[in-house]
Structure formats: structure tokens, C-alpha cells
mmCIF file of C-alpha atoms in Angstrom:
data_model
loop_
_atom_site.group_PDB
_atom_site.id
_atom_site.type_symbol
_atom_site.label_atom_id
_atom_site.label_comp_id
_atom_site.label_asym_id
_atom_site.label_seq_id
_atom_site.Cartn_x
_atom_site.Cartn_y
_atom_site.Cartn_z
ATOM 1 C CA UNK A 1 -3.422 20.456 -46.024
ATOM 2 C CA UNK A 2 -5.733 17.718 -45.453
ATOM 3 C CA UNK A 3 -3.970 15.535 -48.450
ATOM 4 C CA UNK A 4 -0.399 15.928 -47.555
ATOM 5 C CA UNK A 5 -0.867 15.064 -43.717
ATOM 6 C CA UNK A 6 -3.076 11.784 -45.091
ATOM 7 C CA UNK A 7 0.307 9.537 -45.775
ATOM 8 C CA UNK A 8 2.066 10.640 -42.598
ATOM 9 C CA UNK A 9 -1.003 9.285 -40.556
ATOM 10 C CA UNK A 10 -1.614 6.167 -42.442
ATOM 11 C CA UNK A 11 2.458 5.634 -42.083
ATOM 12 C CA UNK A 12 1.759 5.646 -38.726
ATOM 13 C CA UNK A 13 -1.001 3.502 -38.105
ATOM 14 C CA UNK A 14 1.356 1.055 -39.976
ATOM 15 C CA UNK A 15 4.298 1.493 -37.978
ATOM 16 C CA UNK A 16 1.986 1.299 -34.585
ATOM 17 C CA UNK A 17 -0.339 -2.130 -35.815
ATOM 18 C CA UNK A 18 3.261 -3.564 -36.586
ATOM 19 C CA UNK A 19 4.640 -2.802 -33.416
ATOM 20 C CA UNK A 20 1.245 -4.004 -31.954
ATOM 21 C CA UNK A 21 1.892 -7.545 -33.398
ATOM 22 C CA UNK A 22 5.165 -8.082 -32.302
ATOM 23 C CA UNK A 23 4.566 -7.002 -29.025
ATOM 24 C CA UNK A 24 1.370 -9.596 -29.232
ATOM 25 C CA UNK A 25 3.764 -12.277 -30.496
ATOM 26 C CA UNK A 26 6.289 -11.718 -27.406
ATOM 27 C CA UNK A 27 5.939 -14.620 -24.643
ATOM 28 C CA UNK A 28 5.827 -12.565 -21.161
ATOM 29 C CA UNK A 29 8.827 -13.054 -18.750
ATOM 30 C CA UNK A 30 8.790 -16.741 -17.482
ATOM 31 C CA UNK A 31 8.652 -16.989 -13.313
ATOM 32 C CA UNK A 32 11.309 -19.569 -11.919
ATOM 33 C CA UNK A 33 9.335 -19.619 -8.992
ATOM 34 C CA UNK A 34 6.166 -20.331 -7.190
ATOM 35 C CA UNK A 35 6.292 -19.564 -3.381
ATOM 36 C CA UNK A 36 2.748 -19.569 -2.251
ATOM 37 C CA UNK A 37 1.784 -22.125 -4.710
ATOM 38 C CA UNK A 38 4.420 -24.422 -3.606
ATOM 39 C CA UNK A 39 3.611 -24.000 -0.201
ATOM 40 C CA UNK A 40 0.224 -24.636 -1.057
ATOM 41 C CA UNK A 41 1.599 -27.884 -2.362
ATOM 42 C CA UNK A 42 3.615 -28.602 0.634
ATOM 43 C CA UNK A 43 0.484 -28.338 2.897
ATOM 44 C CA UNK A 44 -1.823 -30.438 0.807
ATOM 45 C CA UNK A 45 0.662 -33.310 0.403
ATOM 46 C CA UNK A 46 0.527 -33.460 4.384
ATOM 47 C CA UNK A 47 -2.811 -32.398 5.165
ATOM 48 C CA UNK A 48 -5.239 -35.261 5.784
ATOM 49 C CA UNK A 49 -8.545 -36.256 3.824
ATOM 50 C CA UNK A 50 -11.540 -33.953 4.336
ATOM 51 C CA UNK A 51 -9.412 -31.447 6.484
ATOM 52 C CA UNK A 52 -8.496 -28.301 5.815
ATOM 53 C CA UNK A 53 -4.885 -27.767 8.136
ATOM 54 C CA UNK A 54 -2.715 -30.160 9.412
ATOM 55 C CA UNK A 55 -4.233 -31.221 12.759
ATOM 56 C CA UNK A 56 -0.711 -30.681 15.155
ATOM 57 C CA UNK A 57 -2.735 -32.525 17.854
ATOM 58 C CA UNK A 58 -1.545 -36.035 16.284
ATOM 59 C CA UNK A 59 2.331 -35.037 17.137
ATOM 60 C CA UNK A 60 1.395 -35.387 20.662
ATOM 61 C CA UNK A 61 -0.403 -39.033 19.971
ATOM 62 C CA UNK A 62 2.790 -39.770 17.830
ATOM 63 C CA UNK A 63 5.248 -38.401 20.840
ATOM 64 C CA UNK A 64 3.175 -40.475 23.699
ATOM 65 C CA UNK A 65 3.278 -43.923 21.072
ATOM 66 C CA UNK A 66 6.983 -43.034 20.822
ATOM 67 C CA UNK A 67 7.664 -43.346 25.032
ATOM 68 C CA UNK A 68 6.424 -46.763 25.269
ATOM 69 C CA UNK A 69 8.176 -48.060 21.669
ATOM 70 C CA UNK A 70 11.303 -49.744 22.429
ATOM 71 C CA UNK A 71 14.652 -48.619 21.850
ATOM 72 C CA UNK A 72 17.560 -49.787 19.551
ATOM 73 C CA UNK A 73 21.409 -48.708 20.010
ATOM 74 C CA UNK A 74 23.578 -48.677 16.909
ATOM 75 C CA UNK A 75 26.628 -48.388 19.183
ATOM 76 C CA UNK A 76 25.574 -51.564 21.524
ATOM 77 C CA UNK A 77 23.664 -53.247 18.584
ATOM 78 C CA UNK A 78 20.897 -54.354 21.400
ATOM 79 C CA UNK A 79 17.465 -53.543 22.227
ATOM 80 C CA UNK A 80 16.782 -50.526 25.237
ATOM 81 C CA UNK A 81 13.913 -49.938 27.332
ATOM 82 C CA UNK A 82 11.722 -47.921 26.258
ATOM 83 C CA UNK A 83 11.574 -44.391 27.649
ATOM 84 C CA UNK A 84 8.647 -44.570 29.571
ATOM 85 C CA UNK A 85 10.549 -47.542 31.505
ATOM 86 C CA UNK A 86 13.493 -45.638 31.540
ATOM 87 C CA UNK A 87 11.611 -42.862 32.991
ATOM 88 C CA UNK A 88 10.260 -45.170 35.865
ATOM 89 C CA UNK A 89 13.352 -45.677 37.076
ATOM 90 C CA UNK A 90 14.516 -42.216 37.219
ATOM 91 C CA UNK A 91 16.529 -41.888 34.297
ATOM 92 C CA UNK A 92 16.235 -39.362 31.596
ATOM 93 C CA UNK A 93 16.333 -40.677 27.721
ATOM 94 C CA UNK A 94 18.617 -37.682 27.128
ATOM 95 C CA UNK A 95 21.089 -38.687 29.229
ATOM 96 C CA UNK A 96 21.180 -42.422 27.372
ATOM 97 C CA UNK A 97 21.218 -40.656 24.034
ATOM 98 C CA UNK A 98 24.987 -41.919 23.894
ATOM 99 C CA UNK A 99 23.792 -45.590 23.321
ATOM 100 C CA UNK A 100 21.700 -45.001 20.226
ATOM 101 C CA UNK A 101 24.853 -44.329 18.417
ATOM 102 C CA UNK A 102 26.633 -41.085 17.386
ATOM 103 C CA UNK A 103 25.468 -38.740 14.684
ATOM 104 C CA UNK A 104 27.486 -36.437 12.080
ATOM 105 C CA UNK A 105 26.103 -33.567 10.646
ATOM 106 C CA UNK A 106 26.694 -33.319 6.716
ATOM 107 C CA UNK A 107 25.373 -30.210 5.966
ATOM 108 C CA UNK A 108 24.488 -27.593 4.531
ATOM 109 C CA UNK A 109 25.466 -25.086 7.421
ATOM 110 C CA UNK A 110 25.328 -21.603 5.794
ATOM 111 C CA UNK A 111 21.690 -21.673 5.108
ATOM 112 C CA UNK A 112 19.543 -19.539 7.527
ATOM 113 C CA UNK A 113 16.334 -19.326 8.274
ATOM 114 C CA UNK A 114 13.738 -16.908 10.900
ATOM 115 C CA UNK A 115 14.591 -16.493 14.200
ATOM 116 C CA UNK A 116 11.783 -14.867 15.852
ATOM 117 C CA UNK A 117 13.205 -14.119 19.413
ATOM 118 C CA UNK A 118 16.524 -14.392 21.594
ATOM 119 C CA UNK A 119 16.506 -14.301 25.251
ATOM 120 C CA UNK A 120 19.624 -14.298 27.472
ATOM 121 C CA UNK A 121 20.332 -15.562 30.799
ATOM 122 C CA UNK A 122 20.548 -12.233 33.124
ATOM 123 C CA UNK A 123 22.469 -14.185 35.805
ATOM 124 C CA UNK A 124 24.875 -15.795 33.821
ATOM 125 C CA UNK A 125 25.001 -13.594 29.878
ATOM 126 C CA UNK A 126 26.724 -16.253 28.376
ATOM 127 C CA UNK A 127 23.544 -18.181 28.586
ATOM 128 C CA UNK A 128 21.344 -17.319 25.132
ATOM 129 C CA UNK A 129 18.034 -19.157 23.787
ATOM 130 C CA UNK A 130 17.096 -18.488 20.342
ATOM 131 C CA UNK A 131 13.680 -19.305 18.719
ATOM 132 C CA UNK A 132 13.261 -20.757 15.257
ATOM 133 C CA UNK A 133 10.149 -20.447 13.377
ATOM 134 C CA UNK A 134 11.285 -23.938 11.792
ATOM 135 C CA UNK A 135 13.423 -25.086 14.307
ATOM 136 C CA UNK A 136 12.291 -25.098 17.664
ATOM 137 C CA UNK A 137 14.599 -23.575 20.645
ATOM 138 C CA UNK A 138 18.316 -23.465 20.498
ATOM 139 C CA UNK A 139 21.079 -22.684 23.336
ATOM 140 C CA UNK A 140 24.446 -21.458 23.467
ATOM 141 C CA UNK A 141 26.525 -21.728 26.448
ATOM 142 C CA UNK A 142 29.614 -19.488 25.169
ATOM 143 C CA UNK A 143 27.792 -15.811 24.049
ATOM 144 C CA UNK A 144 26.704 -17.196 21.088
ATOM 145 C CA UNK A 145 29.474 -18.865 19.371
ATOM 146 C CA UNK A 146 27.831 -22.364 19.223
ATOM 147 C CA UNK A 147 24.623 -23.186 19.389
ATOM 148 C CA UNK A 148 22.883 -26.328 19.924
ATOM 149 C CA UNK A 149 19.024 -27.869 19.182
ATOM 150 C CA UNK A 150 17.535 -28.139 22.517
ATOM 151 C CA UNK A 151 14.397 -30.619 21.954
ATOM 152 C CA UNK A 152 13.661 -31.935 18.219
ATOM 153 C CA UNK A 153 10.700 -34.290 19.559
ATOM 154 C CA UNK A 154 8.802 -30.764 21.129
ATOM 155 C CA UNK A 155 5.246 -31.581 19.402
ATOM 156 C CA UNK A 156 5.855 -28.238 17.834
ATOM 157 C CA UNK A 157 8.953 -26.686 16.390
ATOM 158 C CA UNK A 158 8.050 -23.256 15.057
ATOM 159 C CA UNK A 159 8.606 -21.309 17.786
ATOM 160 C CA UNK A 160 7.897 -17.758 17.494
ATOM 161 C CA UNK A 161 8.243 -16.083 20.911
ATOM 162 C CA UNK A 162 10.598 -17.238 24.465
ATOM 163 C CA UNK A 163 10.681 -15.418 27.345
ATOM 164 C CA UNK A 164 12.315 -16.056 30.445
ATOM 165 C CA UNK A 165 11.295 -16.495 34.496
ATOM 166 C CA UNK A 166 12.504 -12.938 35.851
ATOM 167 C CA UNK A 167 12.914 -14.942 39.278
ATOM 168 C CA UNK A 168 14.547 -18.290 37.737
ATOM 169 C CA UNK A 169 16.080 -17.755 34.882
ATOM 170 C CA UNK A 170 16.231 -21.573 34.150
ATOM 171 C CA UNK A 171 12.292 -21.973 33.745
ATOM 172 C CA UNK A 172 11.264 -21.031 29.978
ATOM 173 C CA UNK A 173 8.283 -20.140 27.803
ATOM 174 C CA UNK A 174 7.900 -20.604 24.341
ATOM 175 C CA UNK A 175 5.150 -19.885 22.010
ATOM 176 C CA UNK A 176 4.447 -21.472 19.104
ATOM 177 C CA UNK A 177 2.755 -20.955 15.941
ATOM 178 C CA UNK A 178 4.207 -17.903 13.193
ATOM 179 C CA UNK A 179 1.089 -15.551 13.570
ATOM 180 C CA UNK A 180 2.224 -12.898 11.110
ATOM 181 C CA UNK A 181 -0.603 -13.493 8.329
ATOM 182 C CA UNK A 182 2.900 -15.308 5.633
ATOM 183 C CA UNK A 183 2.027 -17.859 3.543
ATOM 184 C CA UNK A 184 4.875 -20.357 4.763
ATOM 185 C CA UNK A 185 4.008 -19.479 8.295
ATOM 186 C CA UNK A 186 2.958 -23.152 10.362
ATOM 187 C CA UNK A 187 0.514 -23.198 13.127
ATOM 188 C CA UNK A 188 1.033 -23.551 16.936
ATOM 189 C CA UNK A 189 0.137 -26.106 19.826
ATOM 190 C CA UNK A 190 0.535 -23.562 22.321
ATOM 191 C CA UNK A 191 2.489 -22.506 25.058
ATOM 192 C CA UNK A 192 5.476 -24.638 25.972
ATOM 193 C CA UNK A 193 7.505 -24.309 29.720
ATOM 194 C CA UNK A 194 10.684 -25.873 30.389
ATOM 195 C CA UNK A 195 12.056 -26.298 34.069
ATOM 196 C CA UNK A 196 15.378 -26.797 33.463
ATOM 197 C CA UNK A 197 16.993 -24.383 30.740
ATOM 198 C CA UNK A 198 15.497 -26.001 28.313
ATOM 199 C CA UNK A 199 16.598 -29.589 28.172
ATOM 200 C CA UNK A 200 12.582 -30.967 28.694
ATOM 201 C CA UNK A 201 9.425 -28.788 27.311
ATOM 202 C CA UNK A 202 6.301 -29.388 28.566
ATOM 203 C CA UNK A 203 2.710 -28.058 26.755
ATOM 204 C CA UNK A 204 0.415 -25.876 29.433
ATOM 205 C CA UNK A 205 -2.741 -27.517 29.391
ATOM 206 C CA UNK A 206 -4.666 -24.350 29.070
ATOM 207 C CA UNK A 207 -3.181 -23.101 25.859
ATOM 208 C CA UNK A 208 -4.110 -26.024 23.589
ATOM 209 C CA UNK A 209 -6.340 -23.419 21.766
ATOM 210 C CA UNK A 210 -3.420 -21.118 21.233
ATOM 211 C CA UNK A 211 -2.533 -21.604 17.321
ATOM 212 C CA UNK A 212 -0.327 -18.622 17.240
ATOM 213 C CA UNK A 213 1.490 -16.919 20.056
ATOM 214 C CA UNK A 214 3.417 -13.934 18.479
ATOM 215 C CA UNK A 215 4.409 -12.785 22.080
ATOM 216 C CA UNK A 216 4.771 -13.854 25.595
ATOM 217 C CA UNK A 217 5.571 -11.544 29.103
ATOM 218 C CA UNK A 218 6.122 -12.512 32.637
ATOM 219 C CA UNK A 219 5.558 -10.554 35.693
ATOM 220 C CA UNK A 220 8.469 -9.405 37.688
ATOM 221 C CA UNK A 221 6.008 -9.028 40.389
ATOM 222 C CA UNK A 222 4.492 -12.305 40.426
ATOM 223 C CA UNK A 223 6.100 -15.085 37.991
ATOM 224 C CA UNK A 224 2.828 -16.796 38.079
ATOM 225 C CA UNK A 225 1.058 -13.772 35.978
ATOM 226 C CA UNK A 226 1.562 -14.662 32.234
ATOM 227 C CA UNK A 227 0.529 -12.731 29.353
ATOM 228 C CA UNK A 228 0.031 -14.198 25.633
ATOM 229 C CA UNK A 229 -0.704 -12.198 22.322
ATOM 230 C CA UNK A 230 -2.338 -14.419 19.993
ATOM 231 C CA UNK A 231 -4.271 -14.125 16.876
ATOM 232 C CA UNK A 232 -7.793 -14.281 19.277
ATOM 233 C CA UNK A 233 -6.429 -11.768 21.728
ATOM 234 C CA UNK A 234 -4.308 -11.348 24.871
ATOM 235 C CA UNK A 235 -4.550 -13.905 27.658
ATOM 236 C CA UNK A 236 -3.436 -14.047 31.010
ATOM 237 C CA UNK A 237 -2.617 -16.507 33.369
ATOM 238 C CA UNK A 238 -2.247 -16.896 37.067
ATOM 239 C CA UNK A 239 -0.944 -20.118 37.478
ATOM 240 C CA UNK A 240 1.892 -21.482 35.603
#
């Protein structure tokens, strides 16, 4: 018995060391992609020497340079005052945007991206705000069938939570910073408030530590109460 079952196993250690090789010789499946080391990439490309993050503070230096730098309209092919002049005598750079010239948008408009939150104005529902985790706040004015950027210079564009003033709808929170542990996610400045539906966004002083807001709540009771999850906890605040 022994001797006749000796070719049938030696066959098979044949057939299995050849099957062995080839599978040895096979290349594994090539990735296309990279995500978290390209993002890695990304972030060290921008990141400066001996730090380990990009330091969002600077925006804010960058932003205040930017108000006293003088202005230059395409469309007029002249010099403007800056907007920190144009500010000191009442006028708002938005409302001069006009004389810089006219922009077109090329494109590409089918490519989406995270929108964290989307608020709507409870006085008038036509009124929506949508938040961006790479695109700061937009607003539509018709339900939702256009929408437009509110702010591009906010010091920080990924906005992850908005919530509204129960009492004035027109007065905004936003806070910033994706806190949801993804690799592509980009780190807050805070807590920003807008007065006036969101055409002007200002920083609240006391949330400079806050580098990622993944929620924000007013009090019906008392607008003034503010509450913000973030990665160290929930805060609260009694004066706006």
C-alpha cells in the first residue's frame, strides 16, 4: 500500500512547488492611488521648516497686510484705495468689487465635495447657508437653486458646523476645522460670527484655541449662551 500511494504524493508535491513558483513569480495588484500619502505630501509641501502643521494664524497676518495693500481695477485700469481707507470712509470693499474687473467661471462645475451643515432662514425659507469643509460658507437666496461663495478671504475656509441666531436670523456662527479624525481633514481658527447674513465674518477672540469645532448651538433662551463641541471638549459662552 505504502508503494503505490508513494507516486501520487510525490506528483503532488510537484504540482503544489510548481504552483508555489508561479504564484511567487506573480507581481501583486498595482495601486493607482495614494490618498493618505498624497495628502501627506500636500501638507509637507506647505508646512513650514521645523513645524509640524500649518500654523493658520499667518492667514490672519496675510488678511490684515492685505487691508492696507493698495488696490488695482482691471475695468478702470487705475490704482484704488486700499480697503482699510476705503473702510474709513464708510464704504465696504464688497460693494467696490465691481471696479476690480469682472470674473468668469471656467469650470469644472459637477465636481462635489463635503458639506458638513445647512441652515435655513426660519423667517424667510428661501434663505439657506451651506458649510464646506473646503469651501467656506455659501448662500442661496431662491431655496437652493443657486448658490453663491459668501467670503473667500475668511482666514479659514473649512467650515464644518453653522448655526443660526434663533432671535436674528441674520447673525451667523461658523465653526471651523474638520474634527472627524480623516486624513484630508484641515484644521480650524475657530469660531467665526457674521452680523449681516453672512456678507462679513468676524473670528471671536476667545476661540483662537478652537482647532476643530464639529458642532455649534445657540440658546433660544438667551442668544448670548453658546455651546461648542470640539476635539478638547464642550465650551460655553455667555457673551457673543
Amino acid at each position: 500500500m505504502y508503494l503505490r500511494e508513494t507516486p501520487f504524493r510525490l506528483g503532488l508535491v510537484i504540482v503544489l512547488a510548481f504552483c508555489s513558483r508561479i504564484q511567487a513569480q506573480t507581481p501583486p495588484p498595482f495601486r493607482v492611488d495614494s490618498p493618505d500619502e498624497a495628502q501627506e505630501f500636500f501638507r509637507l509641501k506647505r508646512v513650514p521648516a521645523g513645524q509640524a502643521a500649518i500654523p493658520v494664524e499667518r492667514y490672519f497676518t496675510a488678511l490684515e497686510r492685505m487691508r492696507v495693500m493698495p488696490q488695482r481695477s482691471s475695468a478702470r485700469n487705475e490704482a484704488l484705495p486700499s480697503r482699510a481707507e476705503l473702510a474709513g470712509r464708510g464704504l465696504s470693499y464688497t460693494a467696490e468689487a465691481q471696479t476690480l474687473g469682472s470674473w468668469t467661471q471656467l469650470g469644472p462645475g459637477n465636481v462635489g465635495g463635503r458639506t458638513r451643515a445647512l441652515v435655513i432662514d426660519p423667517v424667510n425659507p428661501k434663505n439657506m447657508y451651506a458649510a464646506g469643509v473646503a469651501g467656506g460658507v455659501w448662500k442661496s437666496v431662491d431655496g437652493g437653486q443657486s448658490w453663491k461663495a459668501l467670503d473667500d478671504l475668511m482666514a479659514n475656509l473649512a467650515v464644518s458646523t453653522l448655526v443660526l441666531d434663533p432671535k436674528d436670523p441674520k447673525v451667523l456662527y461658523a465653526g471651523t476645522g474638520e474634527g472627524y479624525f480623516n486624513g484630508d481633514g484641515v484644521r480650524g481658527a475657530g469660531v467665526f460670527r457674521s452680523a449681516n447674513g453672512g456678507a462679513t465674518w468676524a473670528r471671536l477672540a476667545a476661540t483662537a484655541d478652537f482647532h476643530y469645532v464639529n458642532d455649534l448651538a445657540v440658546s433660544a433662551k438667551d442668544p448670548r449662551r453658546i455651546y461648542a463641541a470640539t476635539r478638547t471638549g464642550v465650551w460655553r459662552s455667555l457673551n457673543s
